Coordinates of C-alpha atoms in Angstrom, one line a residue:
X1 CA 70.4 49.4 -19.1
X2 CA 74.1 49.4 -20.8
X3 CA 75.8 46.4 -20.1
X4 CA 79.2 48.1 -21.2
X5 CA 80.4 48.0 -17.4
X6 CA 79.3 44.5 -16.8
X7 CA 80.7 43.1 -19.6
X8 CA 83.8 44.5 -19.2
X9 CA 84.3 43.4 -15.7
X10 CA 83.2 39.9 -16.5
X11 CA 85.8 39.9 -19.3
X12 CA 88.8 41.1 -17.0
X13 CA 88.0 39.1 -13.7
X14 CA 87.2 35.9 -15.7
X15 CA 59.8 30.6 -22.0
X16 CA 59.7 29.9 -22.6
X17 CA 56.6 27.1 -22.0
X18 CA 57.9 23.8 -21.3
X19 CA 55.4 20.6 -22.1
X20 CA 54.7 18.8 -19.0
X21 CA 56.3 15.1 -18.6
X22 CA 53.8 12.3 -17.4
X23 CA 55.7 11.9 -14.3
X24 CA 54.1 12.9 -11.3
X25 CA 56.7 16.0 -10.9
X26 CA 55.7 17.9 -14.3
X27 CA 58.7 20.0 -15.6
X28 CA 58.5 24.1 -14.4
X29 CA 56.8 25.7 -17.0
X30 CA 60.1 28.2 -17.9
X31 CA 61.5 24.8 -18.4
X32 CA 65.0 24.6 -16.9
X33 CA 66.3 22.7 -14.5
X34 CA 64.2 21.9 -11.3
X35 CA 67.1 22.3 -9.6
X36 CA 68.2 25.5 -10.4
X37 CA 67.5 28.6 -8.4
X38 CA 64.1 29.4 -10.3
X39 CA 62.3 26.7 -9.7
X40 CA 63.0 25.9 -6.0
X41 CA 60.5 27.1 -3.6
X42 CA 61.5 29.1 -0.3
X43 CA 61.4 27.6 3.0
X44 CA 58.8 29.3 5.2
X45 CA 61.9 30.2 7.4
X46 CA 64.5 31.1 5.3
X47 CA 67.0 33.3 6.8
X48 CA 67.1 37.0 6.0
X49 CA 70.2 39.1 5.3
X50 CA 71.2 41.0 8.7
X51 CA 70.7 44.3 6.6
X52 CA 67.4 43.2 5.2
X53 CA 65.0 45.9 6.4
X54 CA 67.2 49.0 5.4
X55 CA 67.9 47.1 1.7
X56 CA 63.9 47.1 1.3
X57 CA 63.9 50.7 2.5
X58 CA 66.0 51.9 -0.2
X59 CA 63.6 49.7 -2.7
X60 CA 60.7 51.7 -1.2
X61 CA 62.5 54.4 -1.6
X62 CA 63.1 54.0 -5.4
X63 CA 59.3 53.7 -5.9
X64 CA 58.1 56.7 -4.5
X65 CA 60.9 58.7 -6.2
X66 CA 60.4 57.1 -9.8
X67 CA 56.9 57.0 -10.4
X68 CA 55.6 55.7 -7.2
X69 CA 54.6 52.6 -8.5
X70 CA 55.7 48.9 -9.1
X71 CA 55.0 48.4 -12.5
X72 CA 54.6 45.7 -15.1
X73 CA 56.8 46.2 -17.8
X74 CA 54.9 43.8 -20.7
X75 CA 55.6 45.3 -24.3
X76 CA 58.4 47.4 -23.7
X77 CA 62.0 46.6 -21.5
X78 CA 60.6 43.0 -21.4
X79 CA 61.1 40.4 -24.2
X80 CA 58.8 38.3 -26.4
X81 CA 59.3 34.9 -25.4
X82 CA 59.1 32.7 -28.9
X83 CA 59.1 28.8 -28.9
X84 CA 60.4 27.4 -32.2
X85 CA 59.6 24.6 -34.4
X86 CA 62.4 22.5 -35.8
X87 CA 62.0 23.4 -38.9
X88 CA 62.1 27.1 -38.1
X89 CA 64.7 28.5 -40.6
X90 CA 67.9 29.6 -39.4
X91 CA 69.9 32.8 -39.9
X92 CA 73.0 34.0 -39.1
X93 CA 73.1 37.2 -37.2
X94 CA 75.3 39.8 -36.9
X95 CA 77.4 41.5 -34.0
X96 CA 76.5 45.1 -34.7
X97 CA 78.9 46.1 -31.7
X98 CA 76.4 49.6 -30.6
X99 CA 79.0 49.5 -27.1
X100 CA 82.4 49.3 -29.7
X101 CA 83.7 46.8 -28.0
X102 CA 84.9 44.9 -31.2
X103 CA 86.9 42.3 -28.9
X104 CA 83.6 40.9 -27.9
X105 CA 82.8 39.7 -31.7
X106 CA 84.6 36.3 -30.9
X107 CA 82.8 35.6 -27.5
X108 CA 79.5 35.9 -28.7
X109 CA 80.0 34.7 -32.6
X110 CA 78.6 31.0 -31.6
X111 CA 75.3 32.2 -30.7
X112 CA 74.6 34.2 -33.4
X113 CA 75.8 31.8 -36.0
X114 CA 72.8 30.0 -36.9
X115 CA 69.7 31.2 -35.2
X116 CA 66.3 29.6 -36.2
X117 CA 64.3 33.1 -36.7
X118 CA 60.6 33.0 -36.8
X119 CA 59.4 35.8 -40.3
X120 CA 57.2 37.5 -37.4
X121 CA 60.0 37.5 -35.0
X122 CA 59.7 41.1 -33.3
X123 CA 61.7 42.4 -30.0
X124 CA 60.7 44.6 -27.2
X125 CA 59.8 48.4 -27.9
X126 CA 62.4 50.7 -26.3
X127 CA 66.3 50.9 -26.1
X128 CA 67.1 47.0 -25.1
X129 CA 65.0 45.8 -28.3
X130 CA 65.3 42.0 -26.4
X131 CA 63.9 38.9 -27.7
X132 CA 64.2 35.3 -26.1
X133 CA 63.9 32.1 -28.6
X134 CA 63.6 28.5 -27.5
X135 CA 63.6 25.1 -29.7
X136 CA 62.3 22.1 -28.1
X137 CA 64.0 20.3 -30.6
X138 CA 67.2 21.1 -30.0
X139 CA 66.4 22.3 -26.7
X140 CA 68.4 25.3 -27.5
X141 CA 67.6 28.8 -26.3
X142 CA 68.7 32.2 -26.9
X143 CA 68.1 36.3 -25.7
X144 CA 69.3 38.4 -27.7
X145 CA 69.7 42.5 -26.4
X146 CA 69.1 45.2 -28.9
X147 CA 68.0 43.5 -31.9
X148 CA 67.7 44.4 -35.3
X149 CA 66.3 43.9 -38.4
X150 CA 67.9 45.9 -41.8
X151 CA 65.8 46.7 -44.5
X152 CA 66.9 43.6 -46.4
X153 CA 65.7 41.3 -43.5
X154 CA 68.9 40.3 -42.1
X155 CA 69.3 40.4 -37.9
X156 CA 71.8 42.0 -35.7
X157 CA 72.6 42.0 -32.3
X158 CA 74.2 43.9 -29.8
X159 CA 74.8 41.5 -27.0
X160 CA 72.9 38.7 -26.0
X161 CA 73.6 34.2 -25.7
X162 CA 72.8 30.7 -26.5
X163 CA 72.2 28.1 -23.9
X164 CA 72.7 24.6 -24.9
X165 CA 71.0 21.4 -23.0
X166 CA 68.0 24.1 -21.4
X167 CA 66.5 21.9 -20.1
X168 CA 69.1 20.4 -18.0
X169 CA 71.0 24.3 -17.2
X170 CA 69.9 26.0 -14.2
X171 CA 69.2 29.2 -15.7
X172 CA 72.1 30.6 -16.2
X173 CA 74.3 32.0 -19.3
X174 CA 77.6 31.1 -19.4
X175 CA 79.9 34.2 -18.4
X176 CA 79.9 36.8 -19.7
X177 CA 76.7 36.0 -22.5
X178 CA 73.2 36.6 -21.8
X179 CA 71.2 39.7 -22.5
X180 CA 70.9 41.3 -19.2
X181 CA 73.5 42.7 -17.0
X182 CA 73.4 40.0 -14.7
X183 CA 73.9 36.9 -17.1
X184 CA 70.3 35.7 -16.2
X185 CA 67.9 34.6 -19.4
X186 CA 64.3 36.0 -19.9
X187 CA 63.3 32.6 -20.1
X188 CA 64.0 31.7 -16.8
X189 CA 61.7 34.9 -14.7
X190 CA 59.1 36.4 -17.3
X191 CA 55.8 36.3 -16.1
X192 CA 54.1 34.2 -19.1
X193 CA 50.3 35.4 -20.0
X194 CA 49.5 30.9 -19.9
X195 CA 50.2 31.3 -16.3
X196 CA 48.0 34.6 -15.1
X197 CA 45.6 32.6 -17.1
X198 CA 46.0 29.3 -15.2
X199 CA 46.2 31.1 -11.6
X200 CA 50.1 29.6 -10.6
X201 CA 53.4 30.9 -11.7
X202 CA 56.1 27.9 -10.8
X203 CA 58.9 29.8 -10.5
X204 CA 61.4 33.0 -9.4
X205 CA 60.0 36.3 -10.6
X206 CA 62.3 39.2 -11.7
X207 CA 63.1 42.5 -9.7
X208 CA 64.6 45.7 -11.1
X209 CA 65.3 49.1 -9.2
X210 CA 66.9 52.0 -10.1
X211 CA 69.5 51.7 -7.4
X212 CA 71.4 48.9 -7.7
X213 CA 75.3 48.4 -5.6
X214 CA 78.6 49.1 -7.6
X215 CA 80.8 46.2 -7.8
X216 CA 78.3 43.9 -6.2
X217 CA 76.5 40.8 -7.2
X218 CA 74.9 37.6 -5.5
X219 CA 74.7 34.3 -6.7
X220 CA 73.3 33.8 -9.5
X221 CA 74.2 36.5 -10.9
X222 CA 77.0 36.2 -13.0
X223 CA 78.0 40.2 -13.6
X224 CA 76.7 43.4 -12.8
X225 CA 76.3 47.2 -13.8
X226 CA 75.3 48.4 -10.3
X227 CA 76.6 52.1 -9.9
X228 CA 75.8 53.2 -6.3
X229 CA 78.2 52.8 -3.3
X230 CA 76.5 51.9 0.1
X231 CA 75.8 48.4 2.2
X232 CA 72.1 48.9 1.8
X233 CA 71.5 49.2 -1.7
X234 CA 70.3 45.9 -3.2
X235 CA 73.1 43.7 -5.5
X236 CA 72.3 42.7 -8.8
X237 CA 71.4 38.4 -8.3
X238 CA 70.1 38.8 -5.1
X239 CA 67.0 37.4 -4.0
X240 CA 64.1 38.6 -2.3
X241 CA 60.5 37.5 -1.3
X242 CA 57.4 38.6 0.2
X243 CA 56.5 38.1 3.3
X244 CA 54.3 34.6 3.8
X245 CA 52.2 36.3 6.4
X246 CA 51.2 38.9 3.8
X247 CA 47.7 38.0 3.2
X248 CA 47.2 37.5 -0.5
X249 CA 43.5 37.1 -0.5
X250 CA 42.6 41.0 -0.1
X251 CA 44.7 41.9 -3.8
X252 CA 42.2 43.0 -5.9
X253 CA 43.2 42.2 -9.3
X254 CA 43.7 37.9 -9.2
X255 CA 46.6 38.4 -11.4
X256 CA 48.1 40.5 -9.1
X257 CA 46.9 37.3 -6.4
X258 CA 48.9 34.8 -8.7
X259 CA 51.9 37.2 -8.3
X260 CA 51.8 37.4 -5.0
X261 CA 51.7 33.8 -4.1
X262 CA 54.7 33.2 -6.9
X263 CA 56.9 36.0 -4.7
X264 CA 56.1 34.5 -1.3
X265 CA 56.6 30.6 -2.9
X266 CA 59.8 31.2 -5.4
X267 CA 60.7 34.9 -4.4
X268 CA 61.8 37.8 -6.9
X269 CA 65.9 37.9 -8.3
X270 CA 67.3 41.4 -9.1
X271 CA 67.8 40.8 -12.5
X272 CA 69.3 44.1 -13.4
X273 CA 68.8 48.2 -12.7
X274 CA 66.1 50.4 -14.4
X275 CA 64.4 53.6 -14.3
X276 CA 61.9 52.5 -11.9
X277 CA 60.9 49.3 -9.6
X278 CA 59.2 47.0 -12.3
X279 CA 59.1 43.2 -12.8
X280 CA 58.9 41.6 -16.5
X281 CA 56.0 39.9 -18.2
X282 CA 56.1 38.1 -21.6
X283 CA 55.2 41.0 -24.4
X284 CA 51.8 40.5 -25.5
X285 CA 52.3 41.3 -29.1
X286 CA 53.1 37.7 -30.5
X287 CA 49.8 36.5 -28.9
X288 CA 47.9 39.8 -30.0
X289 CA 49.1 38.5 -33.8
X290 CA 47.3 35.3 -33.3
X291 CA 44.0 36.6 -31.3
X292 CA 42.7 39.7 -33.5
X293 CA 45.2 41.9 -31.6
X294 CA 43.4 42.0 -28.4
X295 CA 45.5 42.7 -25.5
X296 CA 45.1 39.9 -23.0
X297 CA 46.6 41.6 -20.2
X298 CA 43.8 44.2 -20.1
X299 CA 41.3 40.7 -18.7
X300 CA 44.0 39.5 -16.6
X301 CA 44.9 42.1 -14.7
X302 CA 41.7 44.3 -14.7
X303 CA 38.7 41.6 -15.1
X304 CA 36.2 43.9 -13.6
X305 CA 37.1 47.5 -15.6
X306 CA 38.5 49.3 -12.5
X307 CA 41.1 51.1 -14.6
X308 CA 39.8 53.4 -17.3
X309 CA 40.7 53.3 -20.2
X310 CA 42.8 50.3 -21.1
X311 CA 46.4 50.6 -21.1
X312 CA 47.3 51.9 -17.3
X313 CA 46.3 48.6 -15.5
X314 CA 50.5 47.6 -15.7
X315 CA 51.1 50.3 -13.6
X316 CA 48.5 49.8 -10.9
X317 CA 48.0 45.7 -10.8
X318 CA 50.4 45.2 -8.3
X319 CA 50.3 48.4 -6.4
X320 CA 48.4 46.9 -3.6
X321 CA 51.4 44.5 -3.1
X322 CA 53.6 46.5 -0.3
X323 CA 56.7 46.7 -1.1
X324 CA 57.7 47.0 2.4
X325 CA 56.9 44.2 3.2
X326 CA 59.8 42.4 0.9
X327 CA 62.8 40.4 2.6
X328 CA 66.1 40.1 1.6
X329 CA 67.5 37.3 1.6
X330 CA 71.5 36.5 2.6
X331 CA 73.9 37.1 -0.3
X332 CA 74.6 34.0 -2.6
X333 CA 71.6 32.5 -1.1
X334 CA 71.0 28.8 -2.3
X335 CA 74.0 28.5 -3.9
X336 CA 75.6 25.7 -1.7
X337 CA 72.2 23.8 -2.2
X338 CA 72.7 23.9 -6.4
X339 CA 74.2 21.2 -7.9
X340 CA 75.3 24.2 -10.4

C-alpha cells in the first residue's frame, strides 16, 4: 500500500483504549473526539449515494476475485495499538525515506523527534511494518508506517504522524501525515480485542478493497492512492454501512455479531486499497506477550471450534456478513455536521 502517489498529491494541492469519564456519556473507547466522524452513530435513514448499488457491486466483486472472502487482517497489514506510560522513555527516530522523497524529511521531522518507545515495541508483520502509540499523559498519539528497528536498537520510519490534543481531534492527521493513504489514524477504526470481549464496538470500522477510484477521496479522507478510473469504484474516505434490516442475530460467530451491529450503528470508512476486501483488528501479539502467548482471537471469533485448526477463523468470521448488502453512503458525508 505505497503511499508515494498520495503523498505527493497532498504535497502539491496543499487505541487506542480511552478510560471512561464519570459522566453519564463515557468517552468512545478509540478515544477521540465524540464529535468526530468515528464516533457518531448513523441515522436509520441516512441517505445513500445515487450510485450506491453498482459501488457495492464492484466491492463484491473484489471479494470473489481476491480470495473470495472478507477477511480480518489482525497480525499482519494492521497495527499494534500500544498505550504508554508517562514515563515511557523517548527516542528520536529516524526518516529512513524507503519512497526517496528526501523533501518529505522536514514535514514529518516533529513527529519523530521524541517518541516515547515501549523496549517490546513491535509493528505489524508484512510490508507496511505499522505501529500506533498513544500517551494518556500527554494525550499524544502517533502511527508510524514501515518501522524499523537497527541492530543497535534505534527506530526508523518511513512515513507515518503525531496527533496532539487526541482527545479533543476528530480523528484525523494533519495533511499530508498519517500512516495510511488516506491521512486516517489506526487509532481511530481498529477493531480492539477489549471490545469483541465486551460484545460493543463504539465506533466507525475500517474498509479496504483492492479497487479503489484514482484521484478521488471523500471526507475524511485527507489523500488518496486510488488507481482505477470509473464512477462506481469506491473513493478512498468514503463511508459505508450495513444494512439495519440485515438481521444480525443468525451470524454464527458473536464476534462476527459485535461487528455487525458496529457497521449497521457507526458504518465502515475506506481507509485505503489492499490486495483483498479486509477490515483491521488490533494485532494480537502485544497481548499474546502478557497472556502465555495464547492467541485471543482464536475464542473470540470461533468459541465453539468450527474452524480446524486454529489460525483460518480471520478469514471465515465474517463471511456470513453479505457484502451485498453494504450501502454507500453520499460523498463527504457528515462533513457539514463536524465541527472539524
Amino acid at each position: 500500500m505505497l503511499l508515494r502517489k498520495a503523498l505527493i498529491l497532498a504535497l502539491t494541492t496543499a487505541l487506542v483504549m480511552a478510560p471512561a469519564t464519570a459522566d453519564a456519556h463515557p468517552r468512545p473507547t478509540n478515544g477521540f473526539a465524540k464529535w468526530g466522524p468515528w464516533n457518531q452513530k448513523l441515522p436509520r435513514n441516512v441517505p445513500l449515494a445515487p450510485n450506491s448499488q453498482a459501488i457495492v457491486d464492484n466491492i463484491k466483486l473484489d471479494k470473489e476475485q481476491n480470495y473470495g472472502s472478507w477477511a480480518i487482517n489482525t497480525d499482519e497489514y494492521s497495527a499494534p495499538v500500544y498505550t504508554v506510560g508517562r514515563h515511557t522513555p523517548r527516542r528520536q527516530w529516524r526518516f529512513s525515506d524507503c519512497l526517496g522523497l528526501p523533501h518529505l524529511a522536514p514535514v514529518i521531522a516533529d513527529s519523530l523527534r521524541s517518541v516515547p518507545t515501549p523496549g517490546d515495541l513491535i509493528v505489524s508483520k508484512g510490508t507496511d511494518a505499522s505501529v500506533a502509540i498513544y500517551q494518556p499523559s500527554t494525550d499524544t498519539y502517533w502511527d508510524f508506517w514501515r518501522a524499523e528497528k537497527d541492530a543497535l536498537g534505534n527506530w526508523s520510519a518511513c512515513w507515518g504522524g503525531k496527533i496532539e490534543n487526541y482527545s479533543r481531534n476528530p480523528g484525523i492527521f494533519d495533511n499530508p501525515l498519517g500512516a495510511t493513504a488516506t491521512g486516517l489514524p489506526f487509532g481511530a477504526f481498529t477493531i480492539r480485542i477489549e471490545e469483541l470481549r465486551r460484545g460493543y464496538i463504539d465506533h466507525a470500522l475500517n474498509i479496504v478493497t483492492v479497487r479503489t477510484r484514482a484521484n478521488c477521496h471523500s471526507w475524511p479522507a485527507t489523500r488518496n492512492d486510488g488507481f482505477v478510473e470509473g464512477e462506481d469504484i469506491p473513493c478512498e474516505g468514503q463511508r459505508f454501512r450495513l444494512d439495519p434490516a440485515f438481521d444480525v442475530s443468525t451470524l454464527t460467530s458473536p464476534a462476527a455479531r459485535t461487528i455487525a451491529r458496529a457497521m449497521q450503528e457507526y458504518g465502515l470508512i475506506m481507509t485505503d486499497k489492499g490486495g483483498a476486501l479486509v477490515t483491521y483488528a488490533e494485532d494480537p501479539r502485544p497481548h499474546m506477550a502478557r497472556n502465555g502467548g495464547v492467541d485471543p482471537y482464536f475464542e473470540l471469533f470461533d468459541p465453539d471450534h468450527l474452524v480446524e485448526p486454529d489460525g483460518p477463523e480471520k478469514y471465515f468470521v465474517l463471511s456470513e456478513i453479505p457484502v451485498e448488502r453494504l450501502q454507500a453512503l453520499p460523498m463527504d458525508y457528515g462533513r457539514n455536521r463536524s465541527r472539524w
